[in-house]
């Protein structure tokens, strides 16, 4: 165990996995059951994409988006609050952007900007700080491999791409967005390929992570499975 890990009295729970595996819902429920704080690292990349887009900075420009991310962190411009419904409210310079960061455009934008090393470097310290004391569930792509390689609990939550697309499509339709299932599946596959294929901190299962395949599991089943892993540690 590393010295950082040995200082923690409560565990860090890392939940990684591809888009649409149910991470957000499952991670929130696990955090609630344990009385832990939830840190949604994908929301940080989404907020950077939104800030870049508003500033007219192209997602492909790593140095410029990195500067946007570093400025947001320096200014303390990103904040996360508990929303009434139990989710996380994301604030960008005090403005509630929780809905604005969840569009398909910002999903692709977050995936693109997150592949740039300066963007990841800017957010890493913030993510480590958020989890340092333990008693926290962090969800993302590289929590168990890069952000907290010494996490006490590592879960890789996944599901088939068809199941993930169907779930994501239902969510988008419920929010009133006009998208087809085919477009959602193509979107998910494109993001998977980019998130897994990048050079820095790619999406991959940590060697010591427990794999949970939620393809034919309910949310309750997945939450129960993860809580069992936590209590076994
Ligand atoms: O989990 P999400 O769909 O909100 O994440 C949006 C994008 O952010 C995802 O496609 C890849 C990126 N991301 C990342 O690179 N590393 C993380 N720890 C979390 C998200």
Coordinates of C-alpha atoms and ligand atoms in Angstrom, one line a residue:
X1 CA 0.0 0.0 0.0
X2 CA 1.3 3.5 -0.9
X3 CA 1.9 6.0 1.9
X4 CA -1.0 8.1 0.6
X5 CA -3.3 5.1 0.7
X6 CA -2.2 4.1 4.2
X7 CA -3.1 7.6 5.5
X8 CA -6.7 7.2 4.4
X9 CA -9.2 5.9 7.0
X10 CA -12.0 5.4 4.4
X11 CA -11.5 3.9 1.0
X12 CA -11.3 5.4 -2.5
X13 CA -13.8 3.6 -4.8
X14 CA -12.8 3.9 -8.5
X15 CA -15.5 3.1 -11.0
X16 CA -14.3 3.2 -14.6
X17 CA -15.8 2.0 -17.8
X18 CA -17.1 3.0 -21.3
X19 CA -19.8 5.5 -22.1
X20 CA -23.3 4.3 -21.3
X21 CA -22.4 1.4 -19.0
X22 CA -24.6 3.0 -16.3
X23 CA -21.6 4.5 -14.4
X24 CA -23.3 7.7 -13.4
X25 CA -26.4 6.2 -12.0
X26 CA -24.6 3.3 -10.3
X27 CA -21.8 5.5 -8.9
X28 CA -24.3 7.9 -7.4
X29 CA -26.3 5.1 -5.8
X30 CA -23.1 3.4 -4.4
X31 CA -21.9 6.8 -3.0
X32 CA -25.3 7.4 -1.4
X33 CA -25.4 3.9 0.2
X34 CA -21.9 4.3 1.6
X35 CA -22.4 8.0 2.6
X36 CA -19.5 8.9 0.4
X37 CA -18.9 11.9 -1.8
X38 CA -19.3 11.4 -5.6
X39 CA -16.8 12.8 -8.0
X40 CA -17.9 12.7 -11.7
X41 CA -14.6 13.3 -13.6
X42 CA -16.4 13.1 -17.0
X43 CA -18.3 16.2 -16.0
X44 CA -15.0 18.0 -15.6
X45 CA -14.0 17.1 -19.2
X46 CA -17.4 18.1 -20.4
X47 CA -17.2 21.5 -18.7
X48 CA -13.8 22.1 -20.3
X49 CA -15.3 21.3 -23.7
X50 CA -18.2 23.7 -23.1
X51 CA -15.8 26.5 -22.0
X52 CA -13.6 25.9 -25.0
X53 CA -16.6 25.9 -27.4
X54 CA -17.9 29.2 -25.9
X55 CA -14.4 30.7 -26.2
X56 CA -14.3 29.7 -29.9
X57 CA -11.4 27.4 -29.2
X58 CA -11.4 24.3 -31.5
X59 CA -11.6 20.9 -29.6
X60 CA -8.6 19.7 -31.8
X61 CA -6.2 22.4 -30.5
X62 CA -4.6 20.6 -27.5
X63 CA -2.4 23.6 -26.4
X64 CA -5.3 26.1 -26.5
X65 CA -7.8 23.8 -24.8
X66 CA -5.2 22.9 -22.2
X67 CA -4.8 26.6 -21.5
X68 CA -8.6 26.9 -21.1
X69 CA -8.6 23.9 -18.7
X70 CA -5.7 25.3 -16.7
X71 CA -7.3 28.7 -16.4
X72 CA -10.6 27.2 -15.2
X73 CA -8.7 25.3 -12.5
X74 CA -6.6 28.3 -11.5
X75 CA -9.6 30.5 -11.2
X76 CA -11.6 27.9 -9.2
X77 CA -14.2 28.3 -11.9
X78 CA -15.5 24.7 -11.8
X79 CA -17.7 23.7 -8.9
X80 CA -19.8 20.6 -8.1
X81 CA -22.7 20.6 -5.8
X82 CA -25.3 18.1 -4.8
X83 CA -28.5 18.5 -6.8
X84 CA -31.9 18.1 -5.1
X85 CA -32.7 15.0 -7.1
X86 CA -29.5 13.3 -5.8
X87 CA -27.3 14.0 -8.8
X88 CA -24.5 16.5 -9.2
X89 CA -25.0 20.1 -10.3
X90 CA -22.1 21.4 -12.3
X91 CA -21.2 25.1 -12.1
X92 CA -19.0 27.0 -14.5
X93 CA -18.2 30.4 -13.2
X94 CA -21.3 30.2 -11.0
X95 CA -23.6 29.3 -13.9
X96 CA -25.5 25.9 -13.7
X97 CA -24.3 24.1 -16.9
X98 CA -25.5 20.6 -15.8
X99 CA -27.8 20.4 -18.9
X100 CA -25.6 22.2 -21.3
X101 CA -22.7 19.7 -20.8
X102 CA -24.9 16.6 -21.5
X103 CA -25.6 17.1 -25.2
X104 CA -24.3 14.7 -27.8
X105 CA -22.0 17.5 -29.1
X106 CA -20.4 18.0 -25.6
X107 CA -20.1 14.2 -25.3
X108 CA -17.9 14.1 -28.4
X109 CA -16.3 17.4 -27.4
X110 CA -15.3 16.0 -24.0
X111 CA -14.0 12.8 -25.6
X112 CA -11.9 14.9 -28.0
X113 CA -10.5 17.4 -25.5
X114 CA -9.7 14.6 -23.0
X115 CA -7.2 13.0 -25.4
X116 CA -4.9 16.1 -25.1
X117 CA -2.1 15.7 -22.5
X118 CA -2.3 19.3 -21.3
X119 CA -6.0 19.0 -20.6
X120 CA -5.5 15.8 -18.6
X121 CA -2.6 17.4 -16.7
X122 CA -4.7 20.4 -15.8
X123 CA -7.5 18.3 -14.3
X124 CA -5.4 15.5 -12.6
X125 CA -4.5 17.5 -9.5
X126 CA -8.1 18.6 -9.0
X127 CA -9.2 14.9 -9.2
X128 CA -6.5 13.7 -6.8
X129 CA -7.4 16.4 -4.3
X130 CA -11.1 15.6 -4.5
X131 CA -10.3 12.0 -3.5
X132 CA -7.3 12.3 -1.3
X133 CA -9.1 12.0 2.0
X134 CA -11.0 8.8 1.0
X135 CA -14.7 8.3 1.6
X136 CA -15.2 9.0 -2.0
X137 CA -16.5 7.4 -5.2
X138 CA -14.8 8.6 -8.4
X139 CA -16.2 7.7 -11.8
X140 CA -14.3 8.1 -15.1
X141 CA -12.1 6.2 -17.5
X142 CA -8.7 6.2 -15.8
X143 CA -9.4 6.5 -12.1
X144 CA -8.0 3.0 -11.3
X145 CA -5.1 3.2 -13.7
X146 CA -3.8 6.8 -13.4
X147 CA -5.7 9.0 -11.0
X148 CA -5.8 6.6 -8.0
X149 CA -3.7 3.5 -9.0
X150 CA -3.7 2.8 -5.2
X151 CA -7.5 2.9 -4.8
X152 CA -8.8 0.4 -2.3
X153 CA -11.6 -0.6 -4.6
X154 CA -11.5 -0.7 -8.4
X155 CA -14.5 -1.5 -10.5
X156 CA -14.6 -1.7 -14.3
X157 CA -18.3 -1.4 -15.1
X158 CA -19.1 -2.4 -18.7
X159 CA -21.9 -3.7 -20.9
X160 CA -22.3 -4.6 -24.6
X161 CA -22.3 -1.6 -27.0
X162 CA -25.9 -2.4 -28.1
X163 CA -27.2 -2.3 -24.5
X164 CA -25.2 0.9 -23.8
X165 CA -26.6 2.6 -26.9
X166 CA -30.2 1.6 -26.0
X167 CA -29.8 3.0 -22.5
X168 CA -28.2 6.2 -23.6
X169 CA -30.8 6.6 -26.4
X170 CA -33.7 6.2 -23.8
X171 CA -32.0 8.9 -21.6
X172 CA -31.7 11.4 -24.5
X173 CA -35.3 10.8 -25.6
X174 CA -36.5 11.3 -22.1
X175 CA -34.7 14.6 -22.1
X176 CA -36.6 15.6 -25.3
X177 CA -33.6 15.2 -27.6
X178 CA -34.3 14.1 -31.2
X179 CA -31.8 11.3 -31.9
X180 CA -32.1 7.9 -33.4
X181 CA -30.9 4.6 -31.8
X182 CA -28.5 4.1 -34.8
X183 CA -27.0 7.5 -34.4
X184 CA -26.5 6.9 -30.6
X185 CA -24.9 3.5 -31.3
X186 CA -22.5 5.1 -33.8
X187 CA -21.8 7.9 -31.3
X188 CA -20.9 5.4 -28.6
X189 CA -18.7 3.3 -30.8
X190 CA -16.8 6.4 -32.0
X191 CA -16.3 7.6 -28.4
X192 CA -15.2 4.1 -27.3
X193 CA -12.6 4.0 -30.1
X194 CA -11.3 7.4 -29.2
X195 CA -11.3 6.9 -25.4
X196 CA -9.6 3.5 -25.7
X197 CA -7.2 4.4 -28.5
X198 CA -5.6 7.5 -27.2
X199 CA -1.9 7.6 -26.0
X200 CA -2.5 9.2 -22.6
X201 CA -4.6 7.5 -19.9
X202 CA -6.7 5.4 -22.3
X203 CA -9.9 3.7 -21.2
X204 CA -8.8 0.2 -20.0
X205 CA -9.5 -2.1 -17.2
X206 CA -6.8 -1.9 -14.4
X207 CA -5.2 -5.3 -13.8
X208 CA -6.6 -5.4 -10.2
X209 CA -10.1 -4.1 -11.0
X210 CA -13.2 -6.2 -10.6
X211 CA -15.1 -6.4 -13.9
X212 CA -18.9 -5.9 -13.6
X213 CA -20.8 -6.6 -16.9
X214 CA -24.2 -4.9 -16.5
X215 CA -25.6 -6.0 -19.9
X216 CA -28.2 -8.2 -18.3
X217 CA -28.2 -6.6 -14.8
X218 CA -30.6 -4.1 -13.3
X219 CA -29.2 -1.0 -11.6
X220 CA -30.0 -2.6 -8.2
X221 CA -28.0 -5.7 -9.2
X222 CA -25.0 -3.7 -10.3
X223 CA -25.1 -1.5 -7.1
X224 CA -25.4 -4.6 -4.9
X225 CA -22.5 -6.3 -6.7
X226 CA -20.2 -3.3 -6.1
X227 CA -21.3 -2.9 -2.5
X228 CA -20.3 -6.5 -1.9
X229 CA -16.9 -5.8 -3.4
X230 CA -16.5 -2.8 -1.1
X231 CA -17.4 -4.6 2.0
X232 CA -15.1 -7.5 1.1
X233 CA -12.1 -5.2 1.2
Ligands
LIG1 O1 -18.3 9.8 -18.4 P1 -18.6 10.8 -19.5 O2 -19.4 10.3 -20.6 O3 -19.3 12.0 -18.9 O4 -17.2 11.4 -20.0 C1 -17.1 12.2 -21.1 C2 -15.8 12.1 -21.8 O5 -14.7 12.5 -21.0 C3 -15.4 10.6 -22.2 O6 -15.8 10.3 -23.5 C4 -13.9 10.6 -22.1 C5 -13.6 11.7 -21.1 N1 -13.2 11.2 -19.8 C6 -11.8 10.8 -19.6 O7 -11.1 10.9 -20.6 N2 -11.4 10.5 -18.4 C7 -12.2 10.4 -17.4 N3 -11.7 10.0 -16.2 C8 -13.6 10.7 -17.5 C9 -14.0 11.1 -18.7

